[in-house]
Every structure is written in structure tokens, then in C-alpha cells.
CSV table of C-alpha atoms and ligand atoms in Angstrom, one decimal:
chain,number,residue,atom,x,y,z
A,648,UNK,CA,0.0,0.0,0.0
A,649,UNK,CA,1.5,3.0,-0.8
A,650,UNK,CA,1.0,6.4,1.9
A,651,UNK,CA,-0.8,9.0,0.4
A,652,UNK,CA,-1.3,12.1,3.3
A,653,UNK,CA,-2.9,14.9,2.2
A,654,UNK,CA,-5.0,17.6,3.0
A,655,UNK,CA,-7.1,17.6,5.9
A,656,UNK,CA,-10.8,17.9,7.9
A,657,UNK,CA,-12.0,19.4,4.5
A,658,UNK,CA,-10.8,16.7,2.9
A,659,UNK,CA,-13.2,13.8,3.2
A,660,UNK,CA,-16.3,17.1,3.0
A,661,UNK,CA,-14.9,17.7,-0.9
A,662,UNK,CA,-14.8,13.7,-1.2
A,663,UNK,CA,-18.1,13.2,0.3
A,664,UNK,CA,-19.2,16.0,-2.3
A,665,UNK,CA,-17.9,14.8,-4.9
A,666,UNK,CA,-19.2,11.0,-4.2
A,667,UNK,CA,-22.7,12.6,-3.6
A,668,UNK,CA,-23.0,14.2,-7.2
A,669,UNK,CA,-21.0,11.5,-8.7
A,670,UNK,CA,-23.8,9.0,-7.6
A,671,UNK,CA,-27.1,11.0,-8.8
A,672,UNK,CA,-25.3,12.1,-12.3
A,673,UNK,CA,-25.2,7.9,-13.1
A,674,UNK,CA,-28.5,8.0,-11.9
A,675,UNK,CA,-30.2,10.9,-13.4
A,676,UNK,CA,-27.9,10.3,-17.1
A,677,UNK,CA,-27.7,5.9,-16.9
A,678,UNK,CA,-30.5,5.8,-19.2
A,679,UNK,CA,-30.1,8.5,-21.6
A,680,UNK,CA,-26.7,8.0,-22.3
A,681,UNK,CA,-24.1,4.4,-23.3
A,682,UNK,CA,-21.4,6.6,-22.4
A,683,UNK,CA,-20.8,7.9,-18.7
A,684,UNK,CA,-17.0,8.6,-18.2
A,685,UNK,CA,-15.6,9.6,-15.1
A,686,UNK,CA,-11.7,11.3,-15.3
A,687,UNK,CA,-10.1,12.0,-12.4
A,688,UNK,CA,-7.3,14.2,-13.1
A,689,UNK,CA,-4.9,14.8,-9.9
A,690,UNK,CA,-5.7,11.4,-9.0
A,691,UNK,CA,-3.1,10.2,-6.1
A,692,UNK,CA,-3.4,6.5,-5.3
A,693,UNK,CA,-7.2,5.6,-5.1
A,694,UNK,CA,-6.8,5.8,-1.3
A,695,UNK,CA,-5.9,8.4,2.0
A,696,UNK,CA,-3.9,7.8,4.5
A,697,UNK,CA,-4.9,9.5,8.0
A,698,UNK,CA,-2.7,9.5,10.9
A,699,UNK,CA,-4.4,10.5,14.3
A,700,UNK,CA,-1.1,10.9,16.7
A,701,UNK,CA,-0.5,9.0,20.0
A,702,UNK,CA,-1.6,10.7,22.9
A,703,UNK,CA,-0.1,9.9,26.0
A,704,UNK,CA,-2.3,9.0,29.4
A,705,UNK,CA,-3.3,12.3,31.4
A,706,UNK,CA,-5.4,11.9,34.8
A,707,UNK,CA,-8.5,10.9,33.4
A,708,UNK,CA,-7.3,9.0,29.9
A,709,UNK,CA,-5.4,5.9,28.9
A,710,UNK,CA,-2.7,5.8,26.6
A,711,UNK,CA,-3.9,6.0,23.0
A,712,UNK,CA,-1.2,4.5,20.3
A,713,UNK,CA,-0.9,6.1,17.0
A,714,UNK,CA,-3.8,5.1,14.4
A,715,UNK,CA,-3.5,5.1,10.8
A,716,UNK,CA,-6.4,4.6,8.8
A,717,UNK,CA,-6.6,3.9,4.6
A,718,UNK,CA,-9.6,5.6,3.7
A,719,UNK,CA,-11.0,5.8,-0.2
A,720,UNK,CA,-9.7,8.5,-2.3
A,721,UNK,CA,-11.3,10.1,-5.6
A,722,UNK,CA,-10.7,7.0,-7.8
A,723,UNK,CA,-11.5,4.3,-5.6
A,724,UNK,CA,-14.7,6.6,-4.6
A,725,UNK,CA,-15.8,6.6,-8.7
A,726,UNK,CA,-15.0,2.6,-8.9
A,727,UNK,CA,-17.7,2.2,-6.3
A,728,UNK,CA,-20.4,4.3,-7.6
A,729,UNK,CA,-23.8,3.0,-8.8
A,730,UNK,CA,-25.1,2.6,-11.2
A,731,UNK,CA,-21.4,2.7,-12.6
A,732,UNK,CA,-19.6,4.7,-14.9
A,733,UNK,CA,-18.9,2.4,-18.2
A,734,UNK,CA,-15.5,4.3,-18.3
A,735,UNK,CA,-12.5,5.8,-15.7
A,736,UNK,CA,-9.6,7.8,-16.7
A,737,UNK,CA,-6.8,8.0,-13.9
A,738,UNK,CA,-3.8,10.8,-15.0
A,739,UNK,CA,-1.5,11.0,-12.1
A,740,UNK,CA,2.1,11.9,-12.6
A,741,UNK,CA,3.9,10.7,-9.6
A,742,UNK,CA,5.3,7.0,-10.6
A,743,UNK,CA,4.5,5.7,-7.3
A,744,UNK,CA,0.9,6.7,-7.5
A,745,UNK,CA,0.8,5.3,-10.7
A,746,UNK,CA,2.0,2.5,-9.4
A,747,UNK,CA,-1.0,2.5,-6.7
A,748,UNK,CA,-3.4,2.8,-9.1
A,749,UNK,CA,-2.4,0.5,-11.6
A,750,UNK,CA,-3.1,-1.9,-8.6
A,751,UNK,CA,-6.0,-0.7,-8.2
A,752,UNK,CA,-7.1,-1.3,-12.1
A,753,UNK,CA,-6.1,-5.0,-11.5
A,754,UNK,CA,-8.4,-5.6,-8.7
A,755,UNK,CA,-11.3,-4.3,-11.2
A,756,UNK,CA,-10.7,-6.0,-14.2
A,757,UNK,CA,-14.1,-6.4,-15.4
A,758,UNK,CA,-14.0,-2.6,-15.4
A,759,UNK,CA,-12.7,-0.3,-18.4
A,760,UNK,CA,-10.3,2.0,-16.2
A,761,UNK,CA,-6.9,3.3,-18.2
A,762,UNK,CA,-4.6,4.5,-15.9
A,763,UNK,CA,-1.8,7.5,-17.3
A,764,UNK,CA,1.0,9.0,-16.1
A,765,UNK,CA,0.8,12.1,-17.7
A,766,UNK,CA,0.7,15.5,-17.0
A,767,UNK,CA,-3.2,16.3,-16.1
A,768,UNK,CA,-3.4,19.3,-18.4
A,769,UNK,CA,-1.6,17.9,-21.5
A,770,UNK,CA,-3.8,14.6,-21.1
A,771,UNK,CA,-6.9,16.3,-20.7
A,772,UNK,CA,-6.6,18.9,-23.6
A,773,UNK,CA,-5.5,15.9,-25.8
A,774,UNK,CA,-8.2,13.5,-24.4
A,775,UNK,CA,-10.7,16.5,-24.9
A,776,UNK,CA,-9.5,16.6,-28.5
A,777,UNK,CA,-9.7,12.9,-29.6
A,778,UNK,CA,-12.9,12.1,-29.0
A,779,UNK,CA,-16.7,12.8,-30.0
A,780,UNK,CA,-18.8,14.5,-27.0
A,781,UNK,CA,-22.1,14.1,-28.8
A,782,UNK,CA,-22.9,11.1,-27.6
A,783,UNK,CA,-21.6,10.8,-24.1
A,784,UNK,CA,-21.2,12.6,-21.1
A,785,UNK,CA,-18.5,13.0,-18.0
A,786,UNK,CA,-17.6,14.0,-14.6
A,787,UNK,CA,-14.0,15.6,-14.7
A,788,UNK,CA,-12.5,16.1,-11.0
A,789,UNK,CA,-9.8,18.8,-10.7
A,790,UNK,CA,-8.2,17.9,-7.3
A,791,UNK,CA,-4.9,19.5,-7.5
A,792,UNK,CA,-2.6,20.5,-4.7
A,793,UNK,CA,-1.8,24.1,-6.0
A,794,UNK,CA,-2.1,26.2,-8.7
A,795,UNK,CA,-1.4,23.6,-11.9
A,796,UNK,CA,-4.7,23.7,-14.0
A,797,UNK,CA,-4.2,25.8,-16.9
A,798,UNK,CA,-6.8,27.9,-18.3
A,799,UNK,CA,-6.4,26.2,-21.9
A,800,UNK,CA,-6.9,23.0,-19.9
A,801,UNK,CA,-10.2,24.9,-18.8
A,802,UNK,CA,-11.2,25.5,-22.1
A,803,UNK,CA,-11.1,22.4,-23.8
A,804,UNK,CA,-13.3,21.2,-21.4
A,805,UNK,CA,-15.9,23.7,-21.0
A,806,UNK,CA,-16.0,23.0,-25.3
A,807,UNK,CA,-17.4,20.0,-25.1
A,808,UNK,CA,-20.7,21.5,-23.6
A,809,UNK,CA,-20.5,17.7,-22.4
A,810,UNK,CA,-18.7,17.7,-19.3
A,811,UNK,CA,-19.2,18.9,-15.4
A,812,UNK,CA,-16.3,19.4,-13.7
A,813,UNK,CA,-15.5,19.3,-10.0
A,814,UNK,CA,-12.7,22.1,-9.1
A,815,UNK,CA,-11.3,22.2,-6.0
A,816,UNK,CA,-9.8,25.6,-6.5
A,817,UNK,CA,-6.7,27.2,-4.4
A,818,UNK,CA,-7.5,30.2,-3.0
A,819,UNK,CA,-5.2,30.6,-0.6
A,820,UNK,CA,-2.3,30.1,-3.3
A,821,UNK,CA,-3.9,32.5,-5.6
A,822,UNK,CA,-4.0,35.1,-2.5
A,823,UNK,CA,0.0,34.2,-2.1
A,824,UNK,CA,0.5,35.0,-5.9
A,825,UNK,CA,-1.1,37.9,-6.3
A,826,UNK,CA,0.8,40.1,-3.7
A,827,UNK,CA,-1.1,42.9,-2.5
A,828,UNK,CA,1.0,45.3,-4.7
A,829,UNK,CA,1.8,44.8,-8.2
A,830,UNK,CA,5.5,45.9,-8.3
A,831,UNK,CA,6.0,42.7,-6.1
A,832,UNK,CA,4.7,40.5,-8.1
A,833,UNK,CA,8.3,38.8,-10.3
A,834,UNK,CA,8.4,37.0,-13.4
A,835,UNK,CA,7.5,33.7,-12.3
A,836,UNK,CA,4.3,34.8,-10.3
A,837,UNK,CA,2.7,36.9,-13.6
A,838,UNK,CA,3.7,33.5,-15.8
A,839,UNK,CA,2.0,31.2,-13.1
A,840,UNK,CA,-1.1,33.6,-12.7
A,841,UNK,CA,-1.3,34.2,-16.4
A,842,UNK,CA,-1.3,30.6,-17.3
A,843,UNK,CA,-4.0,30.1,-14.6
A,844,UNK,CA,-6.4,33.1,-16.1
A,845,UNK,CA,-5.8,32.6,-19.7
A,846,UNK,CA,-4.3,35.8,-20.5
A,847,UNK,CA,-2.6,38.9,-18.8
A,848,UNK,CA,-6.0,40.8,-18.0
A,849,UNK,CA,-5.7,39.9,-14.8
A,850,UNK,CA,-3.3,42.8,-14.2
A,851,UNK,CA,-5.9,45.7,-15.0
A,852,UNK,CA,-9.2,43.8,-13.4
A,853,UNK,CA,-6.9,43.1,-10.1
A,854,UNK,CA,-4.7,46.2,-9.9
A,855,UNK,CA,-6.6,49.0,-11.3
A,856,UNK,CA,-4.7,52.0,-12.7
A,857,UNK,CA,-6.1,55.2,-10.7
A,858,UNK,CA,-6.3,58.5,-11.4
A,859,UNK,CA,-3.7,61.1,-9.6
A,860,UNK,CA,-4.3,62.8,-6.9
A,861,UNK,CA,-4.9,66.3,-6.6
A,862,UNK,CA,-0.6,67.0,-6.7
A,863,UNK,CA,-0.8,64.7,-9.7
A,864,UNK,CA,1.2,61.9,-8.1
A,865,UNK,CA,-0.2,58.4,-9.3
A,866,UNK,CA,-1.1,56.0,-6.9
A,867,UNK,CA,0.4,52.5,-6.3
A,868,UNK,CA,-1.6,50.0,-8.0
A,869,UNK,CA,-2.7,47.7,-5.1
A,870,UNK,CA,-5.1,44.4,-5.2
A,871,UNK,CA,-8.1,45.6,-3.1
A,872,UNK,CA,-9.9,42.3,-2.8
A,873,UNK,CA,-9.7,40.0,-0.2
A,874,UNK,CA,-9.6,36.5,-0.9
A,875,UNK,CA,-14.3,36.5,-0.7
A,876,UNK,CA,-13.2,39.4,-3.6
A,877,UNK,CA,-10.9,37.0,-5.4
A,878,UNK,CA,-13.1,34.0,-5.1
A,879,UNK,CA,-15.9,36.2,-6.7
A,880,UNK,CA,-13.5,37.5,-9.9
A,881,UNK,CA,-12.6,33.4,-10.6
A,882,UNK,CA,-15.9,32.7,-10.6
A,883,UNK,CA,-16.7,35.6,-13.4
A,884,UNK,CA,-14.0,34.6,-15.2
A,885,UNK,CA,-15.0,30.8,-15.3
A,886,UNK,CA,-18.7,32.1,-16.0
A,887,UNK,CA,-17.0,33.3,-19.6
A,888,UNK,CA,-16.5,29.8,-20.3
A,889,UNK,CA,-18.5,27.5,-18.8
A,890,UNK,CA,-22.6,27.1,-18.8
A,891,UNK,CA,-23.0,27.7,-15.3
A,892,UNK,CA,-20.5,27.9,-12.7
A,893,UNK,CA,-22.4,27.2,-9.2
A,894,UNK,CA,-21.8,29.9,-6.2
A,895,UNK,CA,-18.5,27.5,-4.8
A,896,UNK,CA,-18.2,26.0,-1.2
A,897,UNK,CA,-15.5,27.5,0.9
A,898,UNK,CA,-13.3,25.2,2.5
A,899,UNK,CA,-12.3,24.6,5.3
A,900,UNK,CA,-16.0,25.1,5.9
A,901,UNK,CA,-16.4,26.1,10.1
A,902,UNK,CA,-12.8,27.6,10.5
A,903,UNK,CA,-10.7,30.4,8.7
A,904,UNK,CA,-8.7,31.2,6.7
A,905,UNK,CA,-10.5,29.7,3.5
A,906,UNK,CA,-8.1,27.5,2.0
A,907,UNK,CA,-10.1,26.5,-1.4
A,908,UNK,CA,-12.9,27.0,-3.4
A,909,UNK,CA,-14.6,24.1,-4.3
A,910,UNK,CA,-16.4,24.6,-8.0
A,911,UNK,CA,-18.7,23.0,-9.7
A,912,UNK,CA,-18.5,24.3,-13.7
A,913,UNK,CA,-21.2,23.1,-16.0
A,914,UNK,CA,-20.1,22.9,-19.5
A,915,UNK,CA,-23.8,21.7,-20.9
A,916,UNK,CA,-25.5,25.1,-22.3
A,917,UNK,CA,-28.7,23.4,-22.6
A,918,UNK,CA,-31.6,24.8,-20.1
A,919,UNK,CA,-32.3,21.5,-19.4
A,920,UNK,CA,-29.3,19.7,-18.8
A,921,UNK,CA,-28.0,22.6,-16.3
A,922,UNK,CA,-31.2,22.9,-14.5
A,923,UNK,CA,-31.0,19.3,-13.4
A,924,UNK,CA,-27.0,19.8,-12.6
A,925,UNK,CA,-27.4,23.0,-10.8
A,926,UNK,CA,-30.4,21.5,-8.7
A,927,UNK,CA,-27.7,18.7,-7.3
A,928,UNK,CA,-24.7,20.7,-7.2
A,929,UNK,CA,-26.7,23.8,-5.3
A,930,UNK,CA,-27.8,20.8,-2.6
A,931,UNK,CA,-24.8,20.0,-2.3
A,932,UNK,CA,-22.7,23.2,-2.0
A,933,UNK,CA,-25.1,24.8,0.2
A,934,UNK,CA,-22.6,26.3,3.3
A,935,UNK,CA,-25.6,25.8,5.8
A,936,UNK,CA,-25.8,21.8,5.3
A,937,UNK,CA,-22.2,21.3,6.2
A,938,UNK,CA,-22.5,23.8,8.8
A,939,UNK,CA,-25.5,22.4,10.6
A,940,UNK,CA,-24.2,18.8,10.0
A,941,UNK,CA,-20.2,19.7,11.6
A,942,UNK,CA,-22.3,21.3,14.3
A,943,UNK,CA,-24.8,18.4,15.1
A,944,UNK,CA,-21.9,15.7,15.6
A,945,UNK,CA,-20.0,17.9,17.9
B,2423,LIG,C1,-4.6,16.4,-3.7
B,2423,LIG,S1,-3.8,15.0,-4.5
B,2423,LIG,C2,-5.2,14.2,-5.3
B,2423,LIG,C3,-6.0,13.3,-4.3
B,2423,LIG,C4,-7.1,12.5,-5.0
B,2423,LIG,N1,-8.1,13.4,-5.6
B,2423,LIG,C5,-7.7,11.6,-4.0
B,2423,LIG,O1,-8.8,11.9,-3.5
B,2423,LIG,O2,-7.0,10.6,-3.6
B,2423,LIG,C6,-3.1,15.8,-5.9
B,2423,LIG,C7,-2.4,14.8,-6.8
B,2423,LIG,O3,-2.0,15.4,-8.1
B,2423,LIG,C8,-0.8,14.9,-8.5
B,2423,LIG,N2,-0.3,15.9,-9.5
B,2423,LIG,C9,0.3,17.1,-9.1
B,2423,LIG,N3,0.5,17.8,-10.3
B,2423,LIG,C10,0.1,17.1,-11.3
B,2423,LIG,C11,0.1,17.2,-12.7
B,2423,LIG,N4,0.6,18.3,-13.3
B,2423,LIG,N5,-0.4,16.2,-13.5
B,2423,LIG,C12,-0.9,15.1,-12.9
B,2423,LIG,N6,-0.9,14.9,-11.6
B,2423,LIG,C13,-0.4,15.9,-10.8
B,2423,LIG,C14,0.0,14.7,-7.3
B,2423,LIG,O4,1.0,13.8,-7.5
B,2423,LIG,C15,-1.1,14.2,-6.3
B,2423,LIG,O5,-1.2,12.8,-6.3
């Protein structure tokens, strides 16, 4: 088994999420359409490792020894959904993980799963561009650990007016890259967030230029918005791509600072088809079940 640790109490929320549309889009599109894929693009291993710590014994508790616990990642969570997909894509780049999930493949054999270890943007914009998208439909789930989807990535997908994707989006690294002042921002930083927006218009829409003030001096451009701000201007920007992109779920949900933004981006344009997406995915994003539900088990 190979130790996959990553992220944390948000962590099995954006699974459970996930799992939860996942399960009604087989069920709602099983008998419309042969064709239900499922490509998980940042796909780790299939499964999460989670370490609670030993505690040692205080007056009024025992000793407890460290646990570690495999619980079902992304992929293994799409294997188990019913009514099934008829098809699973697994692009991971890390060899180990591959490894993992290769494993994982073999233990389903009557399933079509192709596992590749690939780069999750060039797969996706080639896997985008070799296939027909009339006649099927998919669930794409975006589950990187920083800022690596490109927007070209983005837009290959939202072309196929066939695919939903899941997009756990990285606020907090966004909020890193774009420094509060412009002139901080280096090469590197305007490449990464250039790449992420699709082009450099980012720099007027998030540093305005100002007029001078009254002794003519011009003021520092600055980025005004805080990261509620930024989480609004991805979702505009997404908007001019996608269908519908659904107000996102912050996360972590009951504790600052927000970490992500979890999206779900509808590339279907048809009334129809994003009514029924939008009633799930609005369900399921909705701040005030996850709130009542961490508060209840208190
Ligand atoms: C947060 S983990 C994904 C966890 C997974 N969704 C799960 O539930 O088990 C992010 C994964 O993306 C992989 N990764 C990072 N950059 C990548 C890239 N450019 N292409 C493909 N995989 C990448 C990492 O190796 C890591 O396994």
C-alpha cells in the first residue's frame, strides 16, 4: 500500500461532495446515455492515508497508540459508484501513485479503467481533443494540490458542452501570488497567474490603474480584494467559459482562513441539462448543510 497524506478535515467534506454528485449524475444520465465517463485528473493513489497521533495518558485518559487509517480517495470513490460509470480515466504523474493505481485497475478488471501518467493538463486537452462529446457525457475532478490547472486546460473542457467538472480551487495560493501590490509581483508569479487566467488581463481587473491625486502623483496600484473578492472574480472569469459555474463551497468550511474554493462548472448550455446539474450541485454546496451537519456531531 503505498502512503498517500494529504489535505485535511476538509478533505473527506470535498470527497463526500464529490461522491454525492458522482452517484445522482449515473443516476439521473444511466438511461439516456451508453457513455458515462468519469476522469479524475490529480488522482493520487485511489486511497488516503490519515494518521491521528498517539496521545499519551493524562489523569483521566489511557494511553492512546498512534492510528493510521486507509480511507477511499477520488478514484476508488468513482470505482464504487452506482449505477457505474462504463468508463475511468486516472492521470497522475507521480510514478508511485501510478503504481498504486495500476493496482488498483487490476483488482477491477471487469472494469474499463486506463490509468496515465501524464501531465493532467496535456492529457486532458488531448483526451478532450480525440474524442466525440455528442454522444456521451462526463464528470472531470480537478483535485490539484496548487495552482497547476491551466486555463487552456479549462477551455477544452468547458468546449465539449458535455462535461461537469468538479474544481477544487486554491485560494489561498492565488492570494499568495497575487501580492497585495503589483510591483511585487516577479516573473514567475505573472507567468503562473497568467497561465491560470488565460491571459494577462488579470493585471488591470486586479490592480486597477487610478487616477492622480490632486498634486498629480499616481497611486500604487494595489489588489483591493480580499480573498471573498478573489473567489468572486474566478468565478466571473470561469462564468465566460462554462454554462453555469455554481456559487462555490469554501473550504475549510467552520474555521478560517478559506483555503479552497470548491467549483462545480457546468459545460452543458442546454436549459435542461443545467437545471438538473445546478439542482444537485446547489444541494450539495449549500454552506448551511455542512454547517448544521459539523455542528450536530459535535
Ligand atoms: C490532492 S492530490 C489528489 C488526491 C485525490 N483526488 C484523492 O482523493 O485521492 C493531488 C495529486 O495530483 C498529482 N499531481 C500534481 N501535479 C500534477 C500534474 N501536473 N499532473 C498530474 N498529476 C499531478 C499529485 O502527485 C497528487 O497525487
Amino acid at each position: 500500500m503505498v502512503d498517500h497524506e494529504f489535505g485535511g478535515q476538509h478533505t473527506e467534506l470535498k470527497l463526500s461532495i464529490v461522491e454525492g454528485y458522482l452517484q445522482a449524475f449515473t443516476t439521473a444520465l444511466r438511461p439516456h446515455f451508453k457513455h458515462l465517463w468519469y476522469i479524475d485528473a490529480f488522482a493520487g493513489t485511489g486511497s488516503r492515508t490519515v494518521r491521528t497521533e498517539s496521545k499519551g495518558a493524562t489523569l483521566v485518559e489511557a494511553p492512546a497508540a498512534e492510528i493510521v487509517e486507509h480511507r477511499r480517495g477520488s478514484a476508488r470513490i468513482a470505482i464504487d459508484v452506482r449505477p457505474r460509470f462504463d468508463f475511468l480515466v486516472f492521470i497522475e504523474k507521480n510514478a508511485n501513485y501510478i503504481a498504486a493505481l495500476n493496482d488498483l485497475a487490476a483488482h477491477n478488471l471487469q472494469r474499463s479503467i486506463v490509468v496515465a501518467k501524464e501531465d493532467a493538463n496535456t492529457a486532458l486537452q488531448r483526451l478532450v481533443g480525440t474524442n466525440r462529446w455528442d454522444d456521451k457525457r462526463a464528470v472531470v475532478f480537478l483535485d490539484p494540490y496548487g495552482m497547476e490547472v491551466e486555463w487552456a486546460t479549462l477551455e477544452a473542457l468547458a468546449s465539449t458542452e458535455a462535461i461537469d467538472v468538479w474544481f477544487l480551487f486554491p485560494l489561498a495560493g492565488l492570494f499568495r501570488q497575487a501580492t497585495r501590490r503589483l510591483t511585487d509581483i516577479d516573473e514567475s508569479k505573472r507567468a503562473a497567474l497568467t497561465r491560470m487566467f488565460g491571459s494577462s488581463a488579470w493585471e488591470e481587473e486586479l490592480y486597477p490603474v487610478e487616477d492622480a491625486d490632486l498634486l498629480g502623483a499616481i497611486p500604487e496600484r494595489r489588489r483591493d480584494l480580499d480573498p471573498r473578492g478573489l473567489e468572486a472574480y474566478v468565478q466571473k472569469r470561469l462564468s465566460t467559459i462554462f454554462g453555469k459555474v455554481l456559487k462555490p463551497l469554501a473550504l475549510p468550511v467552520h474555521r478560517g482562513p478559506q483555503m479552497f474554493s470548491l467549483f462545480l462548472c457546468i459545460s452543458n448550455k442546454t436549459p435542461k441539462a443545467t437545471a438538473l446539474a445546478m439542482r444537485i450541485g446547489n444541494h450539495l454546496l449549500d454552506p448551511k448543510r455542512h454547517l448544521i451537519k459539523s455542528s450536530a456531531t459535535k
